[in-house]
Structure formats: structure tokens, C-alpha cells
Tab-separated table of C-alpha atoms in Angstrom:
chain	number	residue	atom	x	y	z
A	129	ALA	CA	0.000	0.000	0.000
A	130	GLU	CA	2.862	2.375	0.784
A	131	ARG	CA	4.543	1.676	-2.563
A	132	ALA	CA	1.261	2.119	-4.421
A	133	ALA	CA	0.736	5.476	-2.710
A	134	GLY	CA	4.316	6.535	-3.377
A	135	LEU	CA	5.100	6.820	0.345
A	136	SER	CA	8.453	6.296	1.978
A	137	ALA	CA	8.227	4.846	5.466
A	138	GLU	CA	11.813	4.355	6.596
A	139	ARG	CA	11.131	5.535	10.168
A	140	VAL	CA	7.744	3.851	10.615
A	141	LYS	CA	7.974	0.572	12.528
A	142	LEU	CA	5.480	-2.288	12.452
A	143	SER	CA	4.372	-4.548	15.284
A	144	VAL	CA	1.730	-6.806	16.774
A	145	ALA	CA	1.370	-7.030	20.544
A	146	TRP	CA	0.853	-10.710	21.332
A	147	SER	CA	-0.789	-12.244	24.381
A	148	PHE	CA	1.391	-13.286	27.308
A	149	ALA	CA	-0.539	-16.569	27.428
A	150	VAL	CA	1.388	-19.815	26.993
A	151	LYS	CA	0.826	-20.944	23.416
A	152	LYS	CA	2.668	-22.873	20.726
A	153	SER	CA	3.901	-21.077	17.610
A	154	ILE	CA	2.307	-21.703	14.222
A	155	ASP	CA	5.286	-23.821	13.150
A	156	GLY	CA	5.483	-25.712	16.474
A	157	LYS	CA	9.072	-24.573	17.142
A	158	VAL	CA	8.409	-22.355	20.176
A	159	GLU	CA	6.044	-22.551	23.112
A	160	GLY	CA	5.713	-19.902	25.740
A	161	PRO	CA	4.168	-16.592	26.730
A	162	GLY	CA	4.662	-13.886	24.121
A	163	VAL	CA	7.456	-15.680	22.297
A	164	PHE	CA	5.007	-17.926	20.449
A	165	GLY	CA	3.849	-14.826	18.593
A	166	PHE	CA	7.378	-13.632	17.927
A	167	GLN	CA	8.076	-16.990	16.282
A	168	ASP	CA	4.756	-16.862	14.394
A	169	VAL	CA	5.924	-13.721	12.615
A	170	VAL	CA	9.405	-15.115	11.932
A	171	ALA	CA	7.897	-18.319	10.518
A	172	VAL	CA	5.250	-16.609	8.378
A	173	VAL	CA	7.730	-14.092	6.952
A	174	ALA	CA	9.873	-17.079	5.910
A	175	ASP	CA	6.851	-19.013	4.582
A	176	PRO	CA	3.609	-17.006	4.282
A	177	SER	CA	1.658	-20.122	3.296
A	178	LEU	CA	1.842	-21.292	6.948
A	179	ALA	CA	-0.858	-18.701	7.653
A	180	GLY	CA	-2.654	-19.136	4.340
A	181	TYR	CA	-1.302	-15.738	3.314
A	182	GLN	CA	-0.375	-14.632	-0.194
A	183	PRO	CA	1.639	-11.404	0.071
A	184	ARG	CA	1.312	-8.699	-2.549
A	185	SER	CA	5.007	-7.965	-2.116
A	186	SER	CA	7.798	-10.274	-3.129
A	187	ARG	CA	9.265	-12.563	-0.467
A	188	GLU	CA	12.413	-10.411	-0.535
A	189	GLN	CA	10.416	-7.220	0.073
A	190	LEU	CA	8.508	-8.858	2.923
A	191	GLN	CA	11.724	-10.090	4.526
A	192	GLU	CA	13.369	-6.676	4.112
A	193	ALA	CA	10.393	-4.961	5.767
A	194	PHE	CA	10.621	-7.445	8.641
A	195	ARG	CA	14.383	-6.987	8.971
A	196	THR	CA	14.295	-3.186	8.946
A	197	ARG	CA	10.908	-2.258	10.414
A	198	TRP	CA	9.578	-4.998	12.682
A	199	VAL	CA	9.438	-4.746	16.486
A	200	HIS	CA	8.169	-7.751	18.473
A	201	GLY	CA	5.546	-6.861	21.064
A	202	LEU	CA	3.465	-8.401	23.823
A	203	ASN	CA	0.796	-7.351	26.299
A	204	THR	CA	1.049	-8.316	29.934
A	205	GLN	CA	-0.208	-7.697	33.434
A	206	ALA	CA	2.689	-9.640	34.935
A	207	GLN	CA	5.491	-8.020	36.905
A	208	TRP	CA	8.542	-6.873	34.951
A	209	GLY	CA	11.011	-9.232	36.626
A	210	PHE	CA	8.973	-12.256	35.550
A	211	VAL	CA	8.342	-10.951	32.022
A	212	ASN	CA	12.005	-10.085	31.525
A	213	GLU	CA	13.124	-13.476	32.816
A	214	VAL	CA	10.714	-15.390	30.563
A	215	ILE	CA	11.416	-13.382	27.407
A	216	SER	CA	15.169	-13.009	27.929
A	217	ARG	CA	15.635	-16.732	28.465
A	218	ASP	CA	15.450	-17.526	24.739
A	219	TYR	CA	15.338	-14.120	23.051
A	220	ALA	CA	18.724	-14.514	21.361
A	221	ARG	CA	16.946	-16.505	18.639
A	222	PHE	CA	15.017	-13.346	17.664
A	223	GLU	CA	17.863	-10.836	17.760
A	224	PRO	CA	18.598	-8.282	16.453
A	225	THR	CA	14.850	-7.552	16.284
A	226	PRO	CA	13.845	-5.411	19.272
A	227	TRP	CA	10.830	-6.101	21.492
A	228	PHE	CA	8.546	-4.016	23.672
A	229	ILE	CA	5.571	-4.302	25.999
A	230	GLY	CA	2.534	-2.882	24.204
A	231	GLU	CA	0.259	-2.943	27.246
A	232	TYR	CA	1.815	-2.999	30.695
A	233	GLY	CA	-1.157	-3.585	32.979
A	234	ALA	CA	0.181	-3.824	36.566
A	235	ASN	CA	-3.088	-5.516	37.529
A	236	GLY	CA	-3.776	-4.798	41.197
A	237	GLN	CA	-0.139	-4.011	41.986
A	238	PRO	CA	0.783	-1.490	44.674
A	239	LYS	CA	2.634	1.705	43.815
A	240	SER	CA	5.964	0.265	44.998
A	241	VAL	CA	5.766	-2.669	42.559
A	242	ILE	CA	4.700	-0.475	39.652
A	243	ARG	CA	7.551	1.935	40.386
A	244	ALA	CA	10.080	-0.910	40.587
A	245	ASP	CA	8.730	-2.389	37.336
A	246	LEU	CA	8.979	0.914	35.472
A	247	GLU	CA	12.468	1.613	36.805
A	248	GLY	CA	13.554	-1.907	35.828
A	249	MET	CA	12.126	-1.479	32.343
A	250	GLN	CA	13.916	1.839	31.958
A	251	LEU	CA	17.241	0.300	32.968
A	252	ALA	CA	16.716	-2.624	30.601
A	253	ALA	CA	15.804	-0.357	27.681
A	254	GLU	CA	18.885	1.797	28.277
A	255	ALA	CA	21.316	-1.109	28.735
A	256	ALA	CA	23.953	-1.475	26.041
A	257	GLY	CA	23.097	-4.306	23.673
A	258	SER	CA	19.563	-4.712	25.042
A	259	SER	CA	16.824	-5.864	22.664
A	260	PHE	CA	14.158	-4.419	24.982
A	261	ALA	CA	12.844	-1.160	23.515
A	262	GLY	CA	10.437	-0.071	26.271
A	263	ALA	CA	6.815	-0.266	27.329
A	264	VAL	CA	3.466	1.440	26.968
A	265	MET	CA	1.373	1.940	30.099
A	266	PHE	CA	-2.065	0.449	29.469
A	267	GLU	CA	-4.163	2.799	31.605
A	268	PHE	CA	-3.313	5.439	34.168
A	269	GLN	CA	-6.572	5.042	36.056
A	270	THR	CA	-9.212	2.416	36.705
A	271	SER	CA	-11.972	2.062	34.109
A	272	TYR	CA	-14.832	1.960	36.605
A	273	TRP	CA	-17.416	2.187	33.820
A	274	LYS	CA	-16.423	-1.293	32.591
A	275	GLY	CA	-17.393	-3.132	35.777
A	276	GLY	CA	-16.301	-6.485	37.194
A	277	SER	CA	-12.992	-7.980	36.105
A	278	GLU	CA	-13.104	-5.799	32.977
A	279	LYS	CA	-11.984	-2.901	35.183
A	280	ASN	CA	-8.520	-4.418	34.809
A	281	PHE	CA	-8.481	-3.992	31.031
């Protein structure tokens, strides 16, 4: 679509924020929270037919867009220490592609935990050689209008 419109998008990145649920990747090579989705993208870029997808771009163009523009992402309500441990354990397989938290939820956590999580994320994002790019805070206040457990989302 960008090519057809004559647009240049060198600085625009692309991402999908996957669930932090434990799932198996589309190619069966990876199982785990978040990383299943990272592998789904890697696998489908290599072989779009795995997802029943027929790209309009050439395979080379698709792979170049992935290599230069893709950022892996996940959503989570888990504490940073746990998320970092789980993702970092096997992330080398996805490097040099960066990753980020698209929705950091801090479900029911006290201020001290949220502060520690955010400070830990900041340190990780600033660390030399880190693949972690940062996080997006999901909500800054409770959505009382949603009611029930939906107040957490």
C-alpha cells in the first residue's frame, strides 16, 4: 500500500502485541508466553503459506520490511522481573529484532511494585546491547465504567 501510494516509510515501525498466554507457535518450534507470537511472525515471513497468506510484495520485500521495520511486542499484566526473565531466556533466537511491551497492565499491583517495574524497564531499555525497547502503560486510572474484572483492562 505504501509503494502504491508513493510513500516512503523508513522511520515507521510495524508490530503486533501478542498475548502473554502460553501458546505454541504456528510452526510448532516455540512454546511460551509472548514468544510464540514472535516466532509466528518469523515463521510466516519465511513461509507465508503457513498462515494461508499470499503477500502482494515479493518474499524479498517482505523479509526486508521485517528486517528493517519490525518490532516484536506483547501485552502483559505480569510483573517486569517475571516478564524479563521469561522473554530473555530464549530471546537470542530473535535478535537483532527489538521487542517491547505494548500494554503494561500492573493488575492490582501497589505503587511500589509499579515503580520498581517501570524503573527496571527503563534500565533494561537503556542497557547497552539490550533488545528491549520499552513499554506502553495500558491505563493510568481504573476504568470503573467497565465493571467487574473488565476494570482491569
